Amino acid sequence: MAPVWFALRAGMRRRWRALVSLALLLGLAGGVVLTAAAGARRTDTAYPRLLTWASASQVTALLGGLDPAYFAALHRLPQVAAVATAMQYNIALPVSGGLPDNQVEVLASSDGSLGTTVDRVKVLQGQMFGSGAASEAVIDPGTAARLHLAPGDTLHLTAVPYYDASQDLNPAKLRVPLTFRVAAVGLFDDQVVPTTSNSSEPRILLSPGFSRTALATRGYGTKGSIDYLAQAYVRLKPGTDPAAFSAAAQALSSRYPGVRVNGGLVFTDSSPQVAGTQRAIRPLAVALALFGALAGLIALAVIGQLLARQMTLDTAGYGVLSALGMTRGALLALAAARLGLVTVAGGVIAVGIAIAASPLLPIGAARLAEPQPGIGLDPAVLGIGFAAVVLLPLVVLAAPAVRAVRQARGSAATATPPATRPTARPSWLAGALTRAGTVTGGIGARMAFEPGHGRTAVPVRSALAGTAIAVAAVVAAAVFGTSLVGLVSSPQQYGQNWNQQLSLGFAAVPASYAAQFAAATPSVTGYALGDIGQLDIAGTRVAAVGVNQVHGDGYLTMLAGRPPANAAEIALGAQTMRALGVRIGQTVRATVDWATGHPGPATQHLLRVTGTVVLPDFGQSGLSSDTDLGNGAVVSPTLLSSIQRF
C-alpha cells in the first residue's frame, strides 16, 4: 500500500483545491437532501409525538350531572390509565354593543389534572399556572390573536347565570363580568389542525381556583349558578379499544343516578380527530420526502459527472504508474481512495448542514405540534444519509473507474497515449444537421451531444439526465402547487356546495323557521335541512349526516351512484367504504349510536349502499366526530332524528 499512499499524497498536493471544491459541493447538495429527509420524518411524526408527550386522552365523557363518585369509579376501570376531570361553564366572551359570544369553550379542572397530567398543554408563551392558582387562565393561540392578548394581560369574560325564564327578567342584568390574568398562551393537542367544530372553537382553561369560587360551586339549576357540563378526559391503556371502554363505562353509569341528570352520558372518541389531523399534516411530509428524493437524484447526476471528470483527469498518470509496476488493484485502490476522501468529507459536511438546519423544521401545522422544537437529531436518517453520501458516488463511479484503469494499463502496454484513443461515436444529429445545410446547427449539436476525447471529454449522458430530472422536478412542483391551491380555493371540489350553515347546537332548527327565513331572503336560492349523528356499522363508529334538499339541489357531491332516497338507504365516503369492505349495491347493518344509555336494545337497520359521496366537515361540538372528505355516511334525516329517551 506504500505506492498507493505515496501517489495519493502527491495527487492531493497538486489538486487539493479541486478536491475541496468537490467535497463542498457534495456536502451542500447532501445537506439539502438530508435536511429534507429528516424534515419529512420529523413532520410526519410531530403530531404522534405531541400526543405521547401530552398524555392525550382517547375518549371524552360528558355528564349532564356532576357525580364525583362516578368519576372515581371510572378511574378504576381496567382499561383506564388516567382520568382528568373538568367542568365546562356557560361563560362567554363579551362583545361591545352586542350579545356575548358563547361560541367558546371555557373549562376549569378542580384538581388541576386537565392540561397537566392528561391532555397536557404545550405552552407557547408564558408559564402554566399552578394547581393553587386563582383567577388565571391559559388561552389558545387563536383566542390570543383574536383578542390581542399576551401573557400578563387581562382577559375579560361574561358569566351567564341560571335564571327562571318564566320570570320577567332582563338576562343582560344578570350577567356577571369576570376578569382573569392570562398566564400563558398554549396549544391544546386537538387544535393543531381543527378538524371538528369542537376543536375549531376558542378554548380557555381557567385555573383550578375558579372551580372553588361561590359562583362555580352553587348547585346546578339553582338561582345565580352557572350552567355547566361535567367532563372526564380518559387516557386509555395501550391496545384498548375505545368502543369497548365506552361500553364498560356506559354499563358502570347505571350504578350512579347522578349521571342521568340533564341528558345522560355522552362519549366522544378522539381517534377520527387524530386521524384527520395526521391526514392534514402528511401531504407536507410527503412533499418534503419527494423534494429530497428529486434533489438527491439531481445531485447524484450533476456531482457524479464532476467526480467522473475529476477521475478522468486523475487517470492521465495511471499509464506511467502502471509502467512503473503498480498493479490493477493498486490503481483501483488509488482511484477509490481519492473519491473516498471527497465523499467522506462531503458526508460530514452534509450531516453538519442537516443538524444546523433542523431548527427550521418541521413545517406547516407540524411545526406547531412539534413537542421539542429546536435542533433535532435523527440518528437513523443522519446515519443512512451519511452512508448514502459516502457510498453512492463510489458505487456509481465504480464501473467507470474500472474502465479507466483498464484503458490506462492498455495504453501503457501499447505505448498509445489515452488522449489519442477515441472514446465516443460522433452525434448522428450533428451529422444530419450539417448535411441539411445547417452548419451552425451541426456545430452546436456536436458541442452539446459529443463528449469529446481523452482528457477533454465530458460526461454528456449524465448531464442530460440531470437536466431532465431537474426540469421534471420543477414541473412536478408547479403542477402540485397549482392543483393544491385550486383545491383549497374551491370548496365545491371537496363537497361544500353551499355558502352558509346554520346550527343551534344541541337544539333543532324548526323547518318552518328555515322556510320563513328563505322566503324572506331573496339571496337564498336553495337550502337543505338535516341532522348530525353517529352510526355503528360492523363495530365501527361512522360519523353521519342526514340531508333533505328542500329547495334547490346539488348539496351532495357524488363520486358514484346516487344519494339515499329513504331511511333504508345509505351513501358512504370512499375511505369509509374501503374500511368497511363494501361496494355500491351491498347492504350493511347499522345502529344509530346515541353514545348514551337510552333504555331498551339498540335497533339495527339494514341499509343498502346507494353511492360514494364526497363529504365536507359536518359535526356537532361535543356530540360526535365530524365527517371529512372520504370519511362518513349520508342517510335519511329521519334515521338520525328518532326521539331519545333517558
mmCIF file with all atom_site columns, C-alpha atoms in Angstrom, residues 383-559:
data_model
loop_
_atom_site.group_PDB
_atom_site.id
_atom_site.type_symbol
_atom_site.label_atom_id
_atom_site.label_alt_id
_atom_site.label_comp_id
_atom_site.label_asym_id
_atom_site.label_entity_id
_atom_site.label_seq_id
_atom_site.pdbx_PDB_ins_code
_atom_site.Cartn_x
_atom_site.Cartn_y
_atom_site.Cartn_z
_atom_site.occupancy
_atom_site.B_iso_or_equiv
_atom_site.pdbx_formal_charge
_atom_site.auth_seq_id
_atom_site.auth_comp_id
_atom_site.auth_asym_id
_atom_site.auth_atom_id
_atom_site.pdbx_PDB_model_num
ATOM 1   C CA . GLY A 1 383 ? -26.711 7.646  9.650   1.00 0.00 ? 383 GLY A CA 1
ATOM 2   C CA . ILE A 1 384 ? -28.335 6.322  6.498   1.00 0.00 ? 384 ILE A CA 1
ATOM 3   C CA . GLY A 1 385 ? -27.858 9.681  4.788   1.00 0.00 ? 385 GLY A CA 1
ATOM 4   C CA . PHE A 1 386 ? -24.157 9.807  5.646   1.00 0.00 ? 386 PHE A CA 1
ATOM 5   C CA . ALA A 1 387 ? -23.676 6.307  4.279   1.00 0.00 ? 387 ALA A CA 1
ATOM 6   C CA . ALA A 1 388 ? -25.543 7.234  1.096   1.00 0.00 ? 388 ALA A CA 1
ATOM 7   C CA . VAL A 1 389 ? -23.470 10.391 0.509   1.00 0.00 ? 389 VAL A CA 1
ATOM 8   C CA . VAL A 1 390 ? -20.260 8.414  1.013   1.00 0.00 ? 390 VAL A CA 1
ATOM 9   C CA . LEU A 1 391 ? -21.103 5.214  -0.852  1.00 0.00 ? 391 LEU A CA 1
ATOM 10  C CA . LEU A 1 392 ? -23.487 6.115  -3.688  1.00 0.00 ? 392 LEU A CA 1
ATOM 11  C CA . PRO A 1 393 ? -20.928 8.121  -5.700  1.00 0.00 ? 393 PRO A CA 1
ATOM 12  C CA . LEU A 1 394 ? -18.429 5.294  -5.238  1.00 0.00 ? 394 LEU A CA 1
ATOM 13  C CA . VAL A 1 395 ? -20.966 2.741  -6.474  1.00 0.00 ? 395 VAL A CA 1
ATOM 14  C CA . VAL A 1 396 ? -21.968 4.895  -9.471  1.00 0.00 ? 396 VAL A CA 1
ATOM 15  C CA . LEU A 1 397 ? -18.343 5.528  -10.463 1.00 0.00 ? 397 LEU A CA 1
ATOM 16  C CA . ALA A 1 398 ? -17.077 2.013  -9.803  1.00 0.00 ? 398 ALA A CA 1
ATOM 17  C CA . ALA A 1 399 ? -17.573 0.824  -13.396 1.00 0.00 ? 399 ALA A CA 1
ATOM 18  C CA . PRO A 1 400 ? -16.025 3.956  -14.968 1.00 0.00 ? 400 PRO A CA 1
ATOM 19  C CA . ALA A 1 401 ? -13.059 3.607  -12.605 1.00 0.00 ? 401 ALA A CA 1
ATOM 20  C CA . VAL A 1 402 ? -12.505 0.007  -13.674 1.00 0.00 ? 402 VAL A CA 1
ATOM 21  C CA . ARG A 1 403 ? -12.659 1.028  -17.348 1.00 0.00 ? 403 ARG A CA 1
ATOM 22  C CA . ALA A 1 404 ? -10.262 3.914  -16.766 1.00 0.00 ? 404 ALA A CA 1
ATOM 23  C CA . VAL A 1 405 ? -7.738  1.639  -15.055 1.00 0.00 ? 405 VAL A CA 1
ATOM 24  C CA . ARG A 1 406 ? -8.064  -0.961 -17.820 1.00 0.00 ? 406 ARG A CA 1
ATOM 25  C CA . GLN A 1 407 ? -7.546  1.681  -20.520 1.00 0.00 ? 407 GLN A CA 1
ATOM 26  C CA . ALA A 1 408 ? -4.573  3.160  -18.655 1.00 0.00 ? 408 ALA A CA 1
ATOM 27  C CA . ARG A 1 409 ? -2.862  -0.223 -18.378 1.00 0.00 ? 409 ARG A CA 1
ATOM 28  C CA . GLY A 1 410 ? -3.717  -0.981 -22.004 1.00 0.00 ? 410 GLY A CA 1
ATOM 29  C CA . SER A 1 411 ? -2.297  2.329  -23.182 1.00 0.00 ? 411 SER A CA 1
ATOM 30  C CA . ALA A 1 412 ? 0.840   1.712  -21.147 1.00 0.00 ? 412 ALA A CA 1
ATOM 31  C CA . ALA A 1 413 ? 1.257   -1.697 -22.777 1.00 0.00 ? 413 ALA A CA 1
ATOM 32  C CA . THR A 1 414 ? 0.759   -0.392 -26.316 1.00 0.00 ? 414 THR A CA 1
ATOM 33  C CA . ALA A 1 415 ? 2.519   2.927  -25.747 1.00 0.00 ? 415 ALA A CA 1
ATOM 34  C CA . THR A 1 416 ? -0.591  4.740  -27.068 1.00 0.00 ? 416 THR A CA 1
ATOM 35  C CA . PRO A 1 417 ? -1.446  7.884  -25.154 1.00 0.00 ? 417 PRO A CA 1
ATOM 36  C CA . PRO A 1 418 ? -5.027  7.814  -23.802 1.00 0.00 ? 418 PRO A CA 1
ATOM 37  C CA . ALA A 1 419 ? -5.685  11.211 -25.285 1.00 0.00 ? 419 ALA A CA 1
ATOM 38  C CA . THR A 1 420 ? -5.379  9.815  -28.834 1.00 0.00 ? 420 THR A CA 1
ATOM 39  C CA . ARG A 1 421 ? -7.855  6.981  -28.312 1.00 0.00 ? 421 ARG A CA 1
ATOM 40  C CA . PRO A 1 422 ? -11.424 7.692  -29.463 1.00 0.00 ? 422 PRO A CA 1
ATOM 41  C CA . THR A 1 423 ? -13.999 7.390  -26.667 1.00 0.00 ? 423 THR A CA 1
ATOM 42  C CA . ALA A 1 424 ? -17.336 8.029  -28.385 1.00 0.00 ? 424 ALA A CA 1
ATOM 43  C CA . ARG A 1 425 ? -19.103 7.906  -31.714 1.00 0.00 ? 425 ARG A CA 1
ATOM 44  C CA . PRO A 1 426 ? -19.971 11.201 -33.433 1.00 0.00 ? 426 PRO A CA 1
ATOM 45  C CA . SER A 1 427 ? -23.500 12.519 -32.929 1.00 0.00 ? 427 SER A CA 1
ATOM 46  C CA . TRP A 1 428 ? -25.897 11.464 -35.693 1.00 0.00 ? 428 TRP A CA 1
ATOM 47  C CA . LEU A 1 429 ? -27.959 14.593 -35.074 1.00 0.00 ? 429 LEU A CA 1
ATOM 48  C CA . ALA A 1 430 ? -24.957 16.825 -35.723 1.00 0.00 ? 430 ALA A CA 1
ATOM 49  C CA . GLY A 1 431 ? -24.231 14.967 -38.966 1.00 0.00 ? 431 GLY A CA 1
ATOM 50  C CA . ALA A 1 432 ? -27.844 15.203 -40.098 1.00 0.00 ? 432 ALA A CA 1
ATOM 51  C CA . LEU A 1 433 ? -27.988 18.951 -39.454 1.00 0.00 ? 433 LEU A CA 1
ATOM 52  C CA . THR A 1 434 ? -24.700 19.508 -41.289 1.00 0.00 ? 434 THR A CA 1
ATOM 53  C CA . ARG A 1 435 ? -25.901 17.526 -44.315 1.00 0.00 ? 435 ARG A CA 1
ATOM 54  C CA . ALA A 1 436 ? -29.132 19.505 -44.305 1.00 0.00 ? 436 ALA A CA 1
ATOM 55  C CA . GLY A 1 437 ? -27.155 22.703 -44.725 1.00 0.00 ? 437 GLY A CA 1
ATOM 56  C CA . THR A 1 438 ? -27.329 23.974 -41.156 1.00 0.00 ? 438 THR A CA 1
ATOM 57  C CA . VAL A 1 439 ? -23.638 24.138 -40.433 1.00 0.00 ? 439 VAL A CA 1
ATOM 58  C CA . THR A 1 440 ? -24.052 26.223 -37.278 1.00 0.00 ? 440 THR A CA 1
ATOM 59  C CA . GLY A 1 441 ? -26.735 23.828 -36.058 1.00 0.00 ? 441 GLY A CA 1
ATOM 60  C CA . GLY A 1 442 ? -24.447 20.884 -36.673 1.00 0.00 ? 442 GLY A CA 1
ATOM 61  C CA . ILE A 1 443 ? -21.605 22.544 -34.771 1.00 0.00 ? 443 ILE A CA 1
ATOM 62  C CA . GLY A 1 444 ? -23.933 23.379 -31.879 1.00 0.00 ? 444 GLY A CA 1
ATOM 63  C CA . ALA A 1 445 ? -25.327 19.828 -31.713 1.00 0.00 ? 445 ALA A CA 1
ATOM 64  C CA . ARG A 1 446 ? -21.792 18.410 -31.840 1.00 0.00 ? 446 ARG A CA 1
ATOM 65  C CA . MET A 1 447 ? -20.707 20.622 -28.942 1.00 0.00 ? 447 MET A CA 1
ATOM 66  C CA . ALA A 1 448 ? -23.850 19.692 -26.978 1.00 0.00 ? 448 ALA A CA 1
ATOM 67  C CA . PHE A 1 449 ? -24.003 15.946 -27.573 1.00 0.00 ? 449 PHE A CA 1
ATOM 68  C CA . GLU A 1 450 ? -20.454 14.774 -28.256 1.00 0.00 ? 450 GLU A CA 1
ATOM 69  C CA . PRO A 1 451 ? -18.375 14.149 -25.120 1.00 0.00 ? 451 PRO A CA 1
ATOM 70  C CA . GLY A 1 452 ? -15.026 14.741 -26.843 1.00 0.00 ? 452 GLY A CA 1
ATOM 71  C CA . HIS A 1 453 ? -11.898 12.676 -26.458 1.00 0.00 ? 453 HIS A CA 1
ATOM 72  C CA . GLY A 1 454 ? -9.285  11.953 -23.826 1.00 0.00 ? 454 GLY A CA 1
ATOM 73  C CA . ARG A 1 455 ? -8.743  14.408 -21.010 1.00 0.00 ? 455 ARG A CA 1
ATOM 74  C CA . THR A 1 456 ? -11.095 16.961 -22.568 1.00 0.00 ? 456 THR A CA 1
ATOM 75  C CA . ALA A 1 457 ? -14.006 14.514 -22.640 1.00 0.00 ? 457 ALA A CA 1
ATOM 76  C CA . VAL A 1 458 ? -17.136 15.493 -20.718 1.00 0.00 ? 458 VAL A CA 1
ATOM 77  C CA . PRO A 1 459 ? -19.985 13.242 -19.443 1.00 0.00 ? 459 PRO A CA 1
ATOM 78  C CA . VAL A 1 460 ? -22.835 14.200 -21.785 1.00 0.00 ? 460 VAL A CA 1
ATOM 79  C CA . ARG A 1 461 ? -25.363 11.489 -20.840 1.00 0.00 ? 461 ARG A CA 1
ATOM 80  C CA . SER A 1 462 ? -25.296 12.195 -17.116 1.00 0.00 ? 462 SER A CA 1
ATOM 81  C CA . ALA A 1 463 ? -25.556 15.928 -17.817 1.00 0.00 ? 463 ALA A CA 1
ATOM 82  C CA . LEU A 1 464 ? -28.664 15.370 -19.937 1.00 0.00 ? 464 LEU A CA 1
ATOM 83  C CA . ALA A 1 465 ? -30.120 13.054 -17.311 1.00 0.00 ? 465 ALA A CA 1
ATOM 84  C CA . GLY A 1 466 ? -29.540 15.631 -14.575 1.00 0.00 ? 466 GLY A CA 1
ATOM 85  C CA . THR A 1 467 ? -31.125 18.374 -16.657 1.00 0.00 ? 467 THR A CA 1
ATOM 86  C CA . ALA A 1 468 ? -34.156 16.207 -17.451 1.00 0.00 ? 468 ALA A CA 1
ATOM 87  C CA . ILE A 1 469 ? -34.630 15.321 -13.776 1.00 0.00 ? 469 ILE A CA 1
ATOM 88  C CA . ALA A 1 470 ? -34.306 18.969 -12.751 1.00 0.00 ? 470 ALA A CA 1
ATOM 89  C CA . VAL A 1 471 ? -36.892 20.089 -15.310 1.00 0.00 ? 471 VAL A CA 1
ATOM 90  C CA . ALA A 1 472 ? -39.220 17.266 -14.270 1.00 0.00 ? 472 ALA A CA 1
ATOM 91  C CA . ALA A 1 473 ? -38.883 18.282 -10.607 1.00 0.00 ? 473 ALA A CA 1
ATOM 92  C CA . VAL A 1 474 ? -39.733 21.921 -11.353 1.00 0.00 ? 474 VAL A CA 1
ATOM 93  C CA . VAL A 1 475 ? -42.740 20.930 -13.479 1.00 0.00 ? 475 VAL A CA 1
ATOM 94  C CA . ALA A 1 476 ? -43.974 18.463 -10.847 1.00 0.00 ? 476 ALA A CA 1
ATOM 95  C CA . ALA A 1 477 ? -43.681 21.081 -8.099  1.00 0.00 ? 477 ALA A CA 1
ATOM 96  C CA . ALA A 1 478 ? -45.554 23.646 -10.195 1.00 0.00 ? 478 ALA A CA 1
ATOM 97  C CA . VAL A 1 479 ? -48.343 21.196 -11.045 1.00 0.00 ? 479 VAL A CA 1
ATOM 98  C CA . PHE A 1 480 ? -48.665 20.048 -7.418  1.00 0.00 ? 480 PHE A CA 1
ATOM 99  C CA . GLY A 1 481 ? -48.744 23.611 -6.079  1.00 0.00 ? 481 GLY A CA 1
ATOM 100 C CA . THR A 1 482 ? -51.266 24.808 -8.635  1.00 0.00 ? 482 THR A CA 1
ATOM 101 C CA . SER A 1 483 ? -53.521 21.809 -8.024  1.00 0.00 ? 483 SER A CA 1
ATOM 102 C CA . LEU A 1 484 ? -53.391 22.277 -4.251  1.00 0.00 ? 484 LEU A CA 1
ATOM 103 C CA . VAL A 1 485 ? -54.190 25.992 -4.460  1.00 0.00 ? 485 VAL A CA 1
ATOM 104 C CA . GLY A 1 486 ? -57.061 25.228 -6.832  1.00 0.00 ? 486 GLY A CA 1
ATOM 105 C CA . LEU A 1 487 ? -58.449 22.623 -4.437  1.00 0.00 ? 487 LEU A CA 1
ATOM 106 C CA . VAL A 1 488 ? -58.352 24.677 -1.239  1.00 0.00 ? 488 VAL A CA 1
ATOM 107 C CA . SER A 1 489 ? -59.794 27.740 -3.001  1.00 0.00 ? 489 SER A CA 1
ATOM 108 C CA . SER A 1 490 ? -62.723 25.774 -4.479  1.00 0.00 ? 490 SER A CA 1
ATOM 109 C CA . PRO A 1 491 ? -64.863 24.312 -1.662  1.00 0.00 ? 491 PRO A CA 1
ATOM 110 C CA . GLN A 1 492 ? -67.155 22.687 -4.223  1.00 0.00 ? 492 GLN A CA 1
ATOM 111 C CA . GLN A 1 493 ? -64.337 20.315 -5.133  1.00 0.00 ? 493 GLN A CA 1
ATOM 112 C CA . TYR A 1 494 ? -64.423 18.789 -1.651  1.00 0.00 ? 494 TYR A CA 1
ATOM 113 C CA . GLY A 1 495 ? -68.163 18.706 -1.317  1.00 0.00 ? 495 GLY A CA 1
ATOM 114 C CA . GLN A 1 496 ? -69.139 22.019 0.280   1.00 0.00 ? 496 GLN A CA 1
ATOM 115 C CA . ASN A 1 497 ? -71.775 23.162 -2.180  1.00 0.00 ? 497 ASN A CA 1
ATOM 116 C CA . TRP A 1 498 ? -73.293 25.909 -0.024  1.00 0.00 ? 498 TRP A CA 1
ATOM 117 C CA . ASN A 1 499 ? -72.286 29.293 1.363   1.00 0.00 ? 499 ASN A CA 1
ATOM 118 C CA . GLN A 1 500 ? -73.689 29.317 4.896   1.00 0.00 ? 500 GLN A CA 1
ATOM 119 C CA . GLN A 1 501 ? -74.650 26.790 7.557   1.00 0.00 ? 501 GLN A CA 1
ATOM 120 C CA . LEU A 1 502 ? -76.996 27.413 10.495  1.00 0.00 ? 502 LEU A CA 1
ATOM 121 C CA . SER A 1 503 ? -76.858 25.307 13.636  1.00 0.00 ? 503 SER A CA 1
ATOM 122 C CA . LEU A 1 504 ? -78.357 25.849 17.083  1.00 0.00 ? 504 LEU A CA 1
ATOM 123 C CA . GLY A 1 505 ? -76.025 23.345 18.722  1.00 0.00 ? 505 GLY A CA 1
ATOM 124 C CA . PHE A 1 506 ? -77.961 20.691 20.568  1.00 0.00 ? 506 PHE A CA 1
ATOM 125 C CA . ALA A 1 507 ? -81.293 22.300 19.698  1.00 0.00 ? 507 ALA A CA 1
ATOM 126 C CA . ALA A 1 508 ? -83.087 21.882 16.383  1.00 0.00 ? 508 ALA A CA 1
ATOM 127 C CA . VAL A 1 509 ? -83.818 24.474 13.727  1.00 0.00 ? 509 VAL A CA 1
ATOM 128 C CA . PRO A 1 510 ? -87.572 24.237 13.002  1.00 0.00 ? 510 PRO A CA 1
ATOM 129 C CA . ALA A 1 511 ? -88.374 23.563 9.374   1.00 0.00 ? 511 ALA A CA 1
ATOM 130 C CA . SER A 1 512 ? -90.973 26.344 9.435   1.00 0.00 ? 512 SER A CA 1
ATOM 131 C CA . TYR A 1 513 ? -88.337 28.849 10.558  1.00 0.00 ? 513 TYR A CA 1
ATOM 132 C CA . ALA A 1 514 ? -85.995 27.773 7.766   1.00 0.00 ? 514 ALA A CA 1
ATOM 133 C CA . ALA A 1 515 ? -88.807 28.165 5.213   1.00 0.00 ? 515 ALA A CA 1
ATOM 134 C CA . GLN A 1 516 ? -89.744 31.638 6.507   1.00 0.00 ? 516 GLN A CA 1
ATOM 135 C CA . PHE A 1 517 ? -86.138 32.762 6.527   1.00 0.00 ? 517 PHE A CA 1
ATOM 136 C CA . ALA A 1 518 ? -85.524 31.507 2.993   1.00 0.00 ? 518 ALA A CA 1
ATOM 137 C CA . ALA A 1 519 ? -88.711 33.133 1.701   1.00 0.00 ? 519 ALA A CA 1
ATOM 138 C CA . ALA A 1 520 ? -87.792 36.472 3.292   1.00 0.00 ? 520 ALA A CA 1
ATOM 139 C CA . THR A 1 521 ? -84.240 36.454 1.937   1.00 0.00 ? 521 THR A CA 1
ATOM 140 C CA . PRO A 1 522 ? -84.122 36.900 -1.844  1.00 0.00 ? 522 PRO A CA 1
ATOM 141 C CA . SER A 1 523 ? -80.432 35.985 -1.992  1.00 0.00 ? 523 SER A CA 1
ATOM 142 C CA . VAL A 1 524 ? -81.187 32.435 -0.795  1.00 0.00 ? 524 VAL A CA 1
ATOM 143 C CA . THR A 1 525 ? -81.536 30.319 -3.910  1.00 0.00 ? 525 THR A CA 1
ATOM 144 C CA . GLY A 1 526 ? -81.740 26.971 -2.132  1.00 0.00 ? 526 GLY A CA 1
ATOM 145 C CA . TYR A 1 527 ? -81.490 25.312 1.252   1.00 0.00 ? 527 TYR A CA 1
ATOM 146 C CA . ALA A 1 528 ? -81.427 21.877 2.813   1.00 0.00 ? 528 ALA A CA 1
ATOM 147 C CA . LEU A 1 529 ? -82.371 20.589 6.247   1.00 0.00 ? 529 LEU A CA 1
ATOM 148 C CA . GLY A 1 530 ? -80.695 17.760 8.055   1.00 0.00 ? 530 GLY A CA 1
ATOM 149 C CA . ASP A 1 531 ? -79.342 16.205 11.203  1.00 0.00 ? 531 ASP A CA 1
ATOM 150 C CA . ILE A 1 532 ? -75.995 15.007 12.544  1.00 0.00 ? 532 ILE A CA 1
ATOM 151 C CA . GLY A 1 533 ? -75.194 11.831 14.433  1.00 0.00 ? 533 GLY A CA 1
ATOM 152 C CA . GLN A 1 534 ? -73.200 8.626  14.506  1.00 0.00 ? 534 GLN A CA 1
ATOM 153 C CA . LEU A 1 535 ? -73.774 5.126  13.212  1.00 0.00 ? 535 LEU A CA 1
ATOM 154 C CA . ASP A 1 536 ? -72.292 1.884  14.395  1.00 0.00 ? 536 ASP A CA 1
ATOM 155 C CA . ILE A 1 537 ? -71.574 -0.243 11.334  1.00 0.00 ? 537 ILE A CA 1
ATOM 156 C CA . ALA A 1 538 ? -69.981 -3.647 11.954  1.00 0.00 ? 538 ALA A CA 1
ATOM 157 C CA . GLY A 1 539 ? -68.464 -2.379 15.212  1.00 0.00 ? 539 GLY A CA 1
ATOM 158 C CA . THR A 1 540 ? -67.068 0.786  13.595  1.00 0.00 ? 540 THR A CA 1
ATOM 159 C CA . ARG A 1 541 ? -68.337 4.216  14.564  1.00 0.00 ? 541 ARG A CA 1
ATOM 160 C CA . VAL A 1 542 ? -69.090 6.271  11.478  1.00 0.00 ? 542 VAL A CA 1
ATOM 161 C CA . ALA A 1 543 ? -69.921 9.983  11.574  1.00 0.00 ? 543 ALA A CA 1
ATOM 162 C CA . ALA A 1 544 ? -73.188 10.502 9.709   1.00 0.00 ? 544 ALA A CA 1
ATOM 163 C CA . VAL A 1 545 ? -75.283 13.322 8.342   1.00 0.00 ? 545 VAL A CA 1
ATOM 164 C CA . GLY A 1 546 ? -78.855 13.324 7.082   1.00 0.00 ? 546 GLY A CA 1
ATOM 165 C CA . VAL A 1 547 ? -79.602 15.776 4.278   1.00 0.00 ? 547 VAL A CA 1
ATOM 166 C CA . ASN A 1 548 ? -83.053 16.693 2.973   1.00 0.00 ? 548 ASN A CA 1
ATOM 167 C CA . GLN A 1 549 ? -82.849 19.025 -0.011  1.00 0.00 ? 549 GLN A CA 1
ATOM 168 C CA . VAL A 1 550 ? -85.950 21.173 0.480   1.00 0.00 ? 550 VAL A CA 1
ATOM 169 C CA . HIS A 1 551 ? -85.291 23.804 -2.158  1.00 0.00 ? 551 HIS A CA 1
ATOM 170 C CA . GLY A 1 552 ? -82.603 23.546 -4.792  1.00 0.00 ? 552 GLY A CA 1
ATOM 171 C CA . ASP A 1 553 ? -80.299 20.642 -5.492  1.00 0.00 ? 553 ASP A CA 1
ATOM 172 C CA . GLY A 1 554 ? -76.641 19.668 -5.714  1.00 0.00 ? 554 GLY A CA 1
ATOM 173 C CA . TYR A 1 555 ? -75.958 19.717 -1.986  1.00 0.00 ? 555 TYR A CA 1
ATOM 174 C CA . LEU A 1 556 ? -74.133 16.406 -2.172  1.00 0.00 ? 556 LEU A CA 1
ATOM 175 C CA . THR A 1 557 ? -71.213 15.648 -4.474  1.00 0.00 ? 557 THR A CA 1
ATOM 176 C CA . MET A 1 558 ? -71.442 12.045 -5.625  1.00 0.00 ? 558 MET A CA 1
ATOM 177 C CA . LEU A 1 559 ? -68.438 10.173 -6.979  1.00 0.00 ? 559 LEU A CA 1
#
